[in-house]
PDB file of C-alpha atoms in Angstrom:
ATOM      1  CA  UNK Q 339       7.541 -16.847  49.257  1.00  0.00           C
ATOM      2  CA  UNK Q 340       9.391 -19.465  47.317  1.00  0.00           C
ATOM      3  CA  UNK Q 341      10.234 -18.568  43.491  1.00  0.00           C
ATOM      4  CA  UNK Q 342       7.933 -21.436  42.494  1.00  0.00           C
ATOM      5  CA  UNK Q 343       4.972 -19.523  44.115  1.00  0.00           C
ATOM      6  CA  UNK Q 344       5.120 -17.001  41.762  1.00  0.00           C
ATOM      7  CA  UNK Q 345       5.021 -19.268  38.362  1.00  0.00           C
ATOM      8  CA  UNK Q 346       0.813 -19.240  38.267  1.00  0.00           C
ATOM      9  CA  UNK Q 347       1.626 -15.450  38.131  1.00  0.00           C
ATOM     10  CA  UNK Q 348       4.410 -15.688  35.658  1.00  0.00           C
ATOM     11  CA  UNK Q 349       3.314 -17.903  32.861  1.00  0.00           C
ATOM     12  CA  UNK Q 350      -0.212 -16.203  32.011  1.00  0.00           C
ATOM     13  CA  UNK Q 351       1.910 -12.745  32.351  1.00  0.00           C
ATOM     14  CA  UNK Q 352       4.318 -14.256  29.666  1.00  0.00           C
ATOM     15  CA  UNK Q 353       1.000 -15.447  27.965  1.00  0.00           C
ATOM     16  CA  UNK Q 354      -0.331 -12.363  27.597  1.00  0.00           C
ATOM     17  CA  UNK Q 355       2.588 -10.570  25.988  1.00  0.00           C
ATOM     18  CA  UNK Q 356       2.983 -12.922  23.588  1.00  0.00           C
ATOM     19  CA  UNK Q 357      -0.715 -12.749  22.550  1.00  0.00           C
ATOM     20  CA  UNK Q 358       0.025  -9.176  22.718  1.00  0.00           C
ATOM     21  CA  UNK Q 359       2.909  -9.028  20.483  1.00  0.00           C
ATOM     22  CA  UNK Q 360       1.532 -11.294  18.190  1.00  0.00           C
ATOM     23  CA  UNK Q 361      -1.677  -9.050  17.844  1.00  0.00           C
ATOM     24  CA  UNK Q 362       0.207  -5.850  17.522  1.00  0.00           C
ATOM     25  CA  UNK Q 363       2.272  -7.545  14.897  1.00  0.00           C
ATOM     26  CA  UNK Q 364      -0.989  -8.351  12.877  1.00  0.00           C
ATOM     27  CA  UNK Q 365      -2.691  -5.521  12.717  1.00  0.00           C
ATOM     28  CA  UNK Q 366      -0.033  -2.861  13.727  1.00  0.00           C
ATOM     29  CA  UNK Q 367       0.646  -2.389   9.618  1.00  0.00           C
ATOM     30  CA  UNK Q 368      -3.033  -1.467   9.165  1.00  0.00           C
ATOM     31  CA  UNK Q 369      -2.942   1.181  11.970  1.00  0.00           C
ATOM     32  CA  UNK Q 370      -0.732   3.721   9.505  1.00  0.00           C
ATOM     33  CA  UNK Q 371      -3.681   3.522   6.553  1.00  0.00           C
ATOM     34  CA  UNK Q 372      -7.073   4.079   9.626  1.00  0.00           C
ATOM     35  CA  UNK Q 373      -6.340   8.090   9.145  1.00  0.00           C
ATOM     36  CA  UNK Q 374      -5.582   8.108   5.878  1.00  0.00           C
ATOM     37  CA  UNK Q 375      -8.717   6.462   5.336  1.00  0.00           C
ATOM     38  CA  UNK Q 376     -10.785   8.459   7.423  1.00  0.00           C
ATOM     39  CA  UNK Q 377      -9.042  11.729   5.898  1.00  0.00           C
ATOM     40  CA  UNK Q 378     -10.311  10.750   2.749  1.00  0.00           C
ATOM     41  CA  UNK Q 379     -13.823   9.697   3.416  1.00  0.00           C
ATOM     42  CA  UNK Q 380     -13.929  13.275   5.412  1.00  0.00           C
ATOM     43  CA  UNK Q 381     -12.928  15.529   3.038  1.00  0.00           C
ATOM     44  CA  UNK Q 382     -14.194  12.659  -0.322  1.00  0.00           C
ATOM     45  CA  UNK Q 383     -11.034  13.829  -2.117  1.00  0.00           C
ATOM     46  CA  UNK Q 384      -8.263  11.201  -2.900  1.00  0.00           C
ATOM     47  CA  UNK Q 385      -5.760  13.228  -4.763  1.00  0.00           C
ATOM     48  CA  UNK Q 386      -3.377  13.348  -2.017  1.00  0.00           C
ATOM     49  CA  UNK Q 387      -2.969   9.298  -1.573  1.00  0.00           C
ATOM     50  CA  UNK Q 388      -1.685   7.360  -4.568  1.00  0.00           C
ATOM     51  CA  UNK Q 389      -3.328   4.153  -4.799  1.00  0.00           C
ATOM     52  CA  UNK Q 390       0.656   2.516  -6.258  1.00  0.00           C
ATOM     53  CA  UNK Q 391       1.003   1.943  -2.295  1.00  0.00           C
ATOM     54  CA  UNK Q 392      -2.201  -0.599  -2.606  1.00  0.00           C
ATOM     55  CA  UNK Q 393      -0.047  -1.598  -5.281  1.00  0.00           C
ATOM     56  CA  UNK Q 394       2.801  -2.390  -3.738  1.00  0.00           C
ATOM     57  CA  UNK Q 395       1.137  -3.883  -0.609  1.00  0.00           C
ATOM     58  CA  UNK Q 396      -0.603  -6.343  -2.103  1.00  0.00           C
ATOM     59  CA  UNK Q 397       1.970  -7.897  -4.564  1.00  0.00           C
ATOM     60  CA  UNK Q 398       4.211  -7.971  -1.406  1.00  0.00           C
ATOM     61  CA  UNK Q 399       2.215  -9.619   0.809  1.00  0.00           C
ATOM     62  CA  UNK Q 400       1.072 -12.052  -1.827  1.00  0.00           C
ATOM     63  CA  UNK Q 401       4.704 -12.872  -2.896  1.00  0.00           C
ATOM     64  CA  UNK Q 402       5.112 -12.932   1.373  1.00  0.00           C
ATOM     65  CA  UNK Q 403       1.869 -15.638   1.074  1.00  0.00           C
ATOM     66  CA  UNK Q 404       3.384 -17.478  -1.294  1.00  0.00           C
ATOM     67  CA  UNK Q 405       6.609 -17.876   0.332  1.00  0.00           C
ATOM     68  CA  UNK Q 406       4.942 -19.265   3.141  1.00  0.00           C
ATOM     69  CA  UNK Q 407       4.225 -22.602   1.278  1.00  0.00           C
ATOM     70  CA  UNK Q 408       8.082 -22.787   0.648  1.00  0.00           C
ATOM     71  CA  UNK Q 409       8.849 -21.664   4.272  1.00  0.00           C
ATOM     72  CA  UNK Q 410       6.703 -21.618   7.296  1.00  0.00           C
ATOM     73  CA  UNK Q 411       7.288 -18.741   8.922  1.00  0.00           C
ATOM     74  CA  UNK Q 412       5.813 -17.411  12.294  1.00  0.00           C
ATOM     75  CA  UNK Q 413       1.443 -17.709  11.997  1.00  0.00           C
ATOM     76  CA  UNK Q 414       0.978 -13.799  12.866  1.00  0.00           C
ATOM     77  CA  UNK Q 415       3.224 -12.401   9.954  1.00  0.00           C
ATOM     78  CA  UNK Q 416       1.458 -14.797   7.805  1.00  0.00           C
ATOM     79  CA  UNK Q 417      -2.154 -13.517   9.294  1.00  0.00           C
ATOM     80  CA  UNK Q 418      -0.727  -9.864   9.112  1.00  0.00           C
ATOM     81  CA  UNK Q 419      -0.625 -10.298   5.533  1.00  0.00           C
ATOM     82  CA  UNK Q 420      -3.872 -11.559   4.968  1.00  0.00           C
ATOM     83  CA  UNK Q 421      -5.484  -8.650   7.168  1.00  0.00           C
ATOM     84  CA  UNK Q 422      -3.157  -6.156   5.099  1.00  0.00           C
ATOM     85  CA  UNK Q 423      -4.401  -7.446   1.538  1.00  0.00           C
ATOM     86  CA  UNK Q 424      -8.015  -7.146   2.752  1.00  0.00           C
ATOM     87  CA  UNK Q 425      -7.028  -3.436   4.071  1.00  0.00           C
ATOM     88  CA  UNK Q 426      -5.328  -2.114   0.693  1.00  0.00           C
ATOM     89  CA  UNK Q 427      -8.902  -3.499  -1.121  1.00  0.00           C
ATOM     90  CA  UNK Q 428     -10.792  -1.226   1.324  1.00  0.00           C
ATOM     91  CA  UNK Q 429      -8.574   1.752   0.488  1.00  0.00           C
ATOM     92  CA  UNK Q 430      -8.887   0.787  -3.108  1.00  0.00           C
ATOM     93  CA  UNK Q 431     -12.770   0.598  -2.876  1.00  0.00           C
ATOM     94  CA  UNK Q 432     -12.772   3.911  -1.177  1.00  0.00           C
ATOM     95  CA  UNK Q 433     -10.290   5.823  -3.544  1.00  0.00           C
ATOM     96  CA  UNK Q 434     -12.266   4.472  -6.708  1.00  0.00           C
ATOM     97  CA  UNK Q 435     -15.553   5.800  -5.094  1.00  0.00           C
ATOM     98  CA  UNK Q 436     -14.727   9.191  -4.351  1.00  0.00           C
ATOM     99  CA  UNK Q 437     -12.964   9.560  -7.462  1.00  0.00           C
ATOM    100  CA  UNK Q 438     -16.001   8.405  -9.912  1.00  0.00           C
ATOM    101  CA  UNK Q 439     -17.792  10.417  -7.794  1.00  0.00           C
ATOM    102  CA  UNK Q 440     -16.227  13.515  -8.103  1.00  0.00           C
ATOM    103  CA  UNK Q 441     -15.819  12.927 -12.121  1.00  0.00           C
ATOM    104  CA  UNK Q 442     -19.710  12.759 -12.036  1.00  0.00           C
ATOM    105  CA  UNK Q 443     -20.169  16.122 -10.389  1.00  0.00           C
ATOM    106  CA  UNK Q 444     -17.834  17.281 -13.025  1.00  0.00           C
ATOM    107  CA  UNK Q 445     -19.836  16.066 -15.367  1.00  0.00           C
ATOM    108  CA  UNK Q 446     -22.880  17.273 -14.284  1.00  0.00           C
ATOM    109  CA  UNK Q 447     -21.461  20.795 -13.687  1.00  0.00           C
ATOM    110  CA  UNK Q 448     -20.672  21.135 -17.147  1.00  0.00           C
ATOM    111  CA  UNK Q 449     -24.015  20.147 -18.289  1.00  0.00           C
ATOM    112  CA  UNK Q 450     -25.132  23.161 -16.330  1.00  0.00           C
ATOM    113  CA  UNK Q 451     -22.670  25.555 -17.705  1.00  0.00           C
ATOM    114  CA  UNK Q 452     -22.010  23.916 -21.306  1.00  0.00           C
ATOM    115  CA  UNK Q 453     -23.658  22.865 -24.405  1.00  0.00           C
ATOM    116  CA  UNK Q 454     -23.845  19.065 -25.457  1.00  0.00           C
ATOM    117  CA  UNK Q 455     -20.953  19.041 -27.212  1.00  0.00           C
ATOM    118  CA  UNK Q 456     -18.709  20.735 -24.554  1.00  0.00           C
ATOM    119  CA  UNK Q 457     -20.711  18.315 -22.433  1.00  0.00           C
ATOM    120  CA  UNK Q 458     -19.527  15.055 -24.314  1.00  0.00           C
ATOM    121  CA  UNK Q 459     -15.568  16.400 -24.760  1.00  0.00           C
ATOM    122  CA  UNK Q 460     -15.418  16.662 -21.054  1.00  0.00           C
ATOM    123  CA  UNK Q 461     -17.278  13.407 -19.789  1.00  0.00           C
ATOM    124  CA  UNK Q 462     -14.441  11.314 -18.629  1.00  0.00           C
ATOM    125  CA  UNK Q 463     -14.214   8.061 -20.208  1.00  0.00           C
ATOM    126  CA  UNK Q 464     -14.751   4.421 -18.711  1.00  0.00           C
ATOM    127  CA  UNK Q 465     -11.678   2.803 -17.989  1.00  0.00           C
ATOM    128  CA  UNK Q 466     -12.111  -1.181 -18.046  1.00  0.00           C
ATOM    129  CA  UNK Q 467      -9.036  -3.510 -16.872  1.00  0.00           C
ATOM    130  CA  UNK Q 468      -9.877  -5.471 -20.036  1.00  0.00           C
ATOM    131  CA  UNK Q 469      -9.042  -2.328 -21.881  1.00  0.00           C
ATOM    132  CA  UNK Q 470      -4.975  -3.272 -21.064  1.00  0.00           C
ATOM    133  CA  UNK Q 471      -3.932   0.153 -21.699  1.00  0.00           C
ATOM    134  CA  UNK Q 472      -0.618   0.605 -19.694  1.00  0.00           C
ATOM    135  CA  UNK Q 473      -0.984   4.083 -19.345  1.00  0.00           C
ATOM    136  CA  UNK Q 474      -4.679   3.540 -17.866  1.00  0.00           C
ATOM    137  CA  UNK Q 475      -2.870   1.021 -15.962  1.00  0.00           C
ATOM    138  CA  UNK Q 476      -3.907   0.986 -11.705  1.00  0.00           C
ATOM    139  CA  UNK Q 477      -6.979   3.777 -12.897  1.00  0.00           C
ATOM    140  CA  UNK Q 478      -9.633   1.587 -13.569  1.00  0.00           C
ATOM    141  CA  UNK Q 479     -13.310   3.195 -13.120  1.00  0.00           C
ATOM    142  CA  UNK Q 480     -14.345   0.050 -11.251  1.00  0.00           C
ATOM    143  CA  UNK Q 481     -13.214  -1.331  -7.695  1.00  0.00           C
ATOM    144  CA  UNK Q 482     -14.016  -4.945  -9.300  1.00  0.00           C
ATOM    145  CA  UNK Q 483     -11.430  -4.327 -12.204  1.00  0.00           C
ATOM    146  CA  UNK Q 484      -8.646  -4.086  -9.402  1.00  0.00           C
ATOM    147  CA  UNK Q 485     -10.292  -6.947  -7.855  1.00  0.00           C
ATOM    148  CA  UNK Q 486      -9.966  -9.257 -10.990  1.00  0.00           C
ATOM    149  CA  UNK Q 487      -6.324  -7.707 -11.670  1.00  0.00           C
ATOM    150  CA  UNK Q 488      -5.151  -8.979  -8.121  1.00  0.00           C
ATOM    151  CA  UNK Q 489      -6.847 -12.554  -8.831  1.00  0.00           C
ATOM    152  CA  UNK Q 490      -5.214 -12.654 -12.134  1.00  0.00           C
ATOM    153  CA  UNK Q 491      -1.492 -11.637 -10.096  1.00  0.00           C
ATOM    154  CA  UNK Q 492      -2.446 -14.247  -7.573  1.00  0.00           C
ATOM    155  CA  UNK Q 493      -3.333 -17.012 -10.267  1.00  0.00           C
ATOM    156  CA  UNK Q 494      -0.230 -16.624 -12.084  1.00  0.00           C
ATOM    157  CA  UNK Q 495       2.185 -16.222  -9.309  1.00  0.00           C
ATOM    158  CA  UNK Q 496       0.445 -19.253  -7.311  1.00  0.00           C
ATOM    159  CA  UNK Q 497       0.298 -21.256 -10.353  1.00  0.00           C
ATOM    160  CA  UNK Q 498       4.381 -20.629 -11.073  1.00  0.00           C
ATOM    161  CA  UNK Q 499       4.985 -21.093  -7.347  1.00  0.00           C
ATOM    162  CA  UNK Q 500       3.218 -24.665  -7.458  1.00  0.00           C
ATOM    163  CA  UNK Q 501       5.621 -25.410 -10.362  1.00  0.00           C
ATOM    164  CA  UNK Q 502       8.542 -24.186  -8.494  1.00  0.00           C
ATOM    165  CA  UNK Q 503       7.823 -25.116  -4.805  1.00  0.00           C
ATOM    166  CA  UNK Q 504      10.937 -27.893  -4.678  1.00  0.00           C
ATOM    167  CA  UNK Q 505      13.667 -25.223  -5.767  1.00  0.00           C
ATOM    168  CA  UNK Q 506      15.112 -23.774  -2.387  1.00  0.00           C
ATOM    169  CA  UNK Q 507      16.317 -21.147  -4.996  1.00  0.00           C
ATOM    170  CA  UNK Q 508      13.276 -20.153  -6.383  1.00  0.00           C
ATOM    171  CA  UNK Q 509      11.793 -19.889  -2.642  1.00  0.00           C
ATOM    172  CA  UNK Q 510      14.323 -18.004  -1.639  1.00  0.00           C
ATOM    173  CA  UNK Q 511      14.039 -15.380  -4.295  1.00  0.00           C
ATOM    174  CA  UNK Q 512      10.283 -15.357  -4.073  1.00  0.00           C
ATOM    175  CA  UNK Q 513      11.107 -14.374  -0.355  1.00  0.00           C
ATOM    176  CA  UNK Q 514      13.871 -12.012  -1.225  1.00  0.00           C
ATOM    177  CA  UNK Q 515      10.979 -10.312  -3.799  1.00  0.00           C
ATOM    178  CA  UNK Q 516       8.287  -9.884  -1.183  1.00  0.00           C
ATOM    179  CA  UNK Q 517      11.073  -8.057   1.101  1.00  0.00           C
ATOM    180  CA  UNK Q 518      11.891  -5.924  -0.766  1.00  0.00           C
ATOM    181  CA  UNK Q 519       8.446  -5.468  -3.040  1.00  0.00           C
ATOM    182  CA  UNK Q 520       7.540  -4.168   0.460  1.00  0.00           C
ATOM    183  CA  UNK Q 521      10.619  -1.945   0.925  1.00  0.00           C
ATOM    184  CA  UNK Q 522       9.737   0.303  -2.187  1.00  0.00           C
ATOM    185  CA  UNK Q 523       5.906   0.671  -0.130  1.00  0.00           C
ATOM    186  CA  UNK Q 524       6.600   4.655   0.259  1.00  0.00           C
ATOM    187  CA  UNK Q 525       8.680   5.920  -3.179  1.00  0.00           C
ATOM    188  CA  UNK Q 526       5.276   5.860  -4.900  1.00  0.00           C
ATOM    189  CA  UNK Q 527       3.643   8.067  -2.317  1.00  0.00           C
ATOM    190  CA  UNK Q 528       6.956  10.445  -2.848  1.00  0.00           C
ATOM    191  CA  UNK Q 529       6.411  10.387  -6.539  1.00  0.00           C
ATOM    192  CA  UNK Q 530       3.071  11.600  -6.189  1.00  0.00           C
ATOM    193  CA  UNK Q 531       4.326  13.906  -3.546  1.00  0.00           C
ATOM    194  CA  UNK Q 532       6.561  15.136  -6.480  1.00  0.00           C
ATOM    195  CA  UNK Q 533       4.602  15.379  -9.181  1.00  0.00           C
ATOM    196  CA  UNK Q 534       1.797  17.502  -7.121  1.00  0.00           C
ATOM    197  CA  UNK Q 535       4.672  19.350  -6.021  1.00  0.00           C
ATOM    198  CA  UNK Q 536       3.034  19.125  -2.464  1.00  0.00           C
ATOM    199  CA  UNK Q 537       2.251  17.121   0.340  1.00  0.00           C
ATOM    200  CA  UNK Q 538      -1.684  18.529   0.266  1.00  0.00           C
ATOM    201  CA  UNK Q 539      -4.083  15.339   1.289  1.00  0.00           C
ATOM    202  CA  UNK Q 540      -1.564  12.650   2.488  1.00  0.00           C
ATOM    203  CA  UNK Q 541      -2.025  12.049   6.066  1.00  0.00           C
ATOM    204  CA  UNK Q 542       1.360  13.116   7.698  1.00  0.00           C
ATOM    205  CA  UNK Q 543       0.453  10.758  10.887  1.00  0.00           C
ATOM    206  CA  UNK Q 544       0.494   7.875   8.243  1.00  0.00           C
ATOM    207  CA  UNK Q 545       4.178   8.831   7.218  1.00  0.00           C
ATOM    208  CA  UNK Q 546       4.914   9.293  10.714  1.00  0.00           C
ATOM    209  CA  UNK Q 547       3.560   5.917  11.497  1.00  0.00           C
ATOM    210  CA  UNK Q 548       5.018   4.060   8.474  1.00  0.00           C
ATOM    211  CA  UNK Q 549       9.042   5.397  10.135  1.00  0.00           C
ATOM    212  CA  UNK Q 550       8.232   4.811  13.491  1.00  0.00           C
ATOM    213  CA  UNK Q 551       7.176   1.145  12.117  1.00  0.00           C
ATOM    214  CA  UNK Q 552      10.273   0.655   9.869  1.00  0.00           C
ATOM    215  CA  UNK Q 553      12.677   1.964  12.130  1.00  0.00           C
ATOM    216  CA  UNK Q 554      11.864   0.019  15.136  1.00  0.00           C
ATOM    217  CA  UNK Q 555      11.848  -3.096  12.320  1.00  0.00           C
ATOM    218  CA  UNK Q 556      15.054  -2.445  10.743  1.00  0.00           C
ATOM    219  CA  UNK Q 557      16.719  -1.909  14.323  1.00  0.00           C
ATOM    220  CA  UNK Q 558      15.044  -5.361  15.682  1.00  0.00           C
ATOM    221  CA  UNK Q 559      16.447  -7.077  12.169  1.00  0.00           C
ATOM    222  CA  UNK Q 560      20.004  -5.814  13.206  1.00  0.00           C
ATOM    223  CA  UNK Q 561      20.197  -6.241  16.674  1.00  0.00           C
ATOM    224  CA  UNK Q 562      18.429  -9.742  15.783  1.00  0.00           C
ATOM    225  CA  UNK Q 563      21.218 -10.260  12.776  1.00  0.00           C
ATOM    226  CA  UNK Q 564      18.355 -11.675  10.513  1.00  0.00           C
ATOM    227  CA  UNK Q 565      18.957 -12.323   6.948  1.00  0.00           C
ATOM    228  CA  UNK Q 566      21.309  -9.632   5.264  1.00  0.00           C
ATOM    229  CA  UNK Q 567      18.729  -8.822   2.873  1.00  0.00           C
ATOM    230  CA  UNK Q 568      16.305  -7.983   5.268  1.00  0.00           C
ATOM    231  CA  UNK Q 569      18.164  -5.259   7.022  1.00  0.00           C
ATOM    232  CA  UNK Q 570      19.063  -3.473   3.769  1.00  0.00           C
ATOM    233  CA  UNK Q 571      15.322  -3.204   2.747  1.00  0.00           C
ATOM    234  CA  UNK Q 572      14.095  -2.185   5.995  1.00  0.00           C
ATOM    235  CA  UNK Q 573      17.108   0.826   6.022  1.00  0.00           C
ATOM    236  CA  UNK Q 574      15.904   1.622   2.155  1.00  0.00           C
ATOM    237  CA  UNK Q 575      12.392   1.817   3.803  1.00  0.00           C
ATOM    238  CA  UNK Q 576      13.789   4.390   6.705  1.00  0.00           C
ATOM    239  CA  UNK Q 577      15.508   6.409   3.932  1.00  0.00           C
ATOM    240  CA  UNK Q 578      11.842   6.418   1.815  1.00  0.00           C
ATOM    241  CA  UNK Q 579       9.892   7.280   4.834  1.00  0.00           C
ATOM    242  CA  UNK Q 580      12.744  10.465   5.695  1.00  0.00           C
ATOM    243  CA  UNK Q 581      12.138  11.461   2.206  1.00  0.00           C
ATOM    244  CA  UNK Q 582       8.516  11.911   2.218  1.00  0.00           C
ATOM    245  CA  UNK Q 583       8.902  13.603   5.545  1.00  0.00           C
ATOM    246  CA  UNK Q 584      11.267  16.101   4.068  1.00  0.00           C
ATOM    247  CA  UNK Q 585       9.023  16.670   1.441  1.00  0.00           C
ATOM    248  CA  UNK Q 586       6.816  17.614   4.232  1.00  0.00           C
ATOM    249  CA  UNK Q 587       9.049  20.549   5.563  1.00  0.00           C
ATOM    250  CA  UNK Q 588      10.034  21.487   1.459  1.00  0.00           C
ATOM    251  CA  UNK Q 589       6.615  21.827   0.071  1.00  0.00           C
ATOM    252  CA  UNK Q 590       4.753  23.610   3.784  1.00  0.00           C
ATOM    253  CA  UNK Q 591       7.515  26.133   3.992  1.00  0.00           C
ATOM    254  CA  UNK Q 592       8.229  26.625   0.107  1.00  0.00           C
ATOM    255  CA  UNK Q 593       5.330  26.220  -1.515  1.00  0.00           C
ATOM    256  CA  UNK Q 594       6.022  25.332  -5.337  1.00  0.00           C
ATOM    257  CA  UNK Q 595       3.798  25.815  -8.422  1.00  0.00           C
ATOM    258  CA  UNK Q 596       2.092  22.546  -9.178  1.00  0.00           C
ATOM    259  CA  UNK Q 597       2.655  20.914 -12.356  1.00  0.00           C
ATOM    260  CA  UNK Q 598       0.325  20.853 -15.157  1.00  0.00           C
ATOM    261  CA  UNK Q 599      -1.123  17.987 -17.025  1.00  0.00           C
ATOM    262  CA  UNK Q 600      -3.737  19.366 -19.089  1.00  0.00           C
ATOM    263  CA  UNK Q 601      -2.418  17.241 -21.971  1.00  0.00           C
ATOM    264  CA  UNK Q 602      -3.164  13.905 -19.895  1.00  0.00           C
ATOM    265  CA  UNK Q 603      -6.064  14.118 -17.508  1.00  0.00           C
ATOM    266  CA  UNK Q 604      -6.219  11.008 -15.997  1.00  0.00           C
ATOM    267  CA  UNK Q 605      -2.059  11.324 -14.638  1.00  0.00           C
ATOM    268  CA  UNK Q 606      -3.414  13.765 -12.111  1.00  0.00           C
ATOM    269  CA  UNK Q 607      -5.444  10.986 -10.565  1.00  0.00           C
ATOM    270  CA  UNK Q 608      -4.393   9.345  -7.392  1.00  0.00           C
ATOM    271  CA  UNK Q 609      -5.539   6.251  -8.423  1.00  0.00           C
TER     272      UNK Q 609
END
């Protein structure tokens, strides 16, 4: 058979892969977050996750958005972002949910077991993001307060961005600033971690997940020899993701006394 026989084989094979590539590098950063999700819709108890990685996630892949304008990069990291932003709002919906809803039955508990004014000192309060508080900052009672916070962050930034669009050195750093805005995606999670002093409702295959990700990224970065930046963000994320993982071992096989914070409720809130 002559090697040209073979290109109607070859080129929709190579067609293929790439569409394959290119889909697993859209939605392969949502996979991590699917059990996570599902954990917490299972057991409707959110303490384990802290909502700092929506956070981070979507001022990253804003600032990524935003960078686009400067410098096209390659369509499917651009679509990735778009599909992760409307992922971390889903996780964000669900974590405000189950946590209203489980200060309700609080509430409601106590009016069984308490008089009216017990009743009314234990009634959690309404938390507004018109209220700018910055240490009710990220615990808003309302899924459409985070909604109108990331609109605000998007106005602004798009708005400084328009201003600043001609200055290779303000694209640059806008790029540099989504990099590594993404790179600090797990050292929330291992503050919470921390301050529970245990690992207790965090979905271990999401850590698991979020190194197998980052390591196979950081390697592909260096054997690649993309920007210098990139490769020390992507080992910083490694490091994170080792962390939490250790933190994993620590906590399961040495259980530690959590910490109280009986002085300030609403800290030992995931979100």
């Amino acid at each position: 058979m002559e090697p040209g026989g073979l290109e109607w084989l070859l080129v929709p094979m190579q067609q293929l892969v790439s569409w394959g590539a290119a889909g697993a590098m859209v939605f392969g950063g949502v996979v991590p977050y699917i059990p996570q999700y599902r954990d917490i819709r299972r057991t409707q108890n959110a303490e384990g996750f802290s909502t700092y990685v929506c956070l981070v996630l979507l001022v990253a892949n804003i600032l990524r958005i935003l960078f686009w304008f400067g410098r096209h990069f390659e369509s499917p990291l651009l679509w990735q972002s778009i599909i992760m932003i409307i992922t971390m709002l889903l996780m964000l919906k669900l974590c405000t949910e189950v946590r209203v809803s489980n200060e309700l039955n609080v509430k409601r508990r106590s009016f069984a077991a308490a008089d009216s004014k017990d009743e009314e000192i234990k009634a959690p309060p309404k938390r507004s993001y018109l209220d700018f508080d910055l240490n009710y900052f990220w615990h808003w009672s309302k899924f459409t307060d985070y909604v109108q916070c990331v609109l605000t962050f998007t106005g602004v930034t798009g708005y400084i961005t328009y201003l600043w669009l001609d200055s290779s050195l303000f694209v640059e750093t806008l790029g540099f600033l989504a990099v590594f805005t993404e790179a600090m995606l797990g050292v929330p999670q291992l503050y919470r971690n921390y301050q529970n002093r245990s690992t207790e409702g965090m979905s271990i295959k999401m850590v698991l997940m979020w190194t197998s990700g980052d390591t196979f990224k950081t390697v592909y970065f260096i054997l690649n020899q993309a920007p210098f930046q990139f490769s020390v963000c992507g080992l910083l994320q490694v490091f994170v993701d080792i962390a939490i993982l250790l933190q994993v071992y620590l906590y399961s096989h040495y259980p530690q006394k959590p910490v109280s914070h009986t002085a300030h409720p609403a800290s030992t809130k995931a979100l």
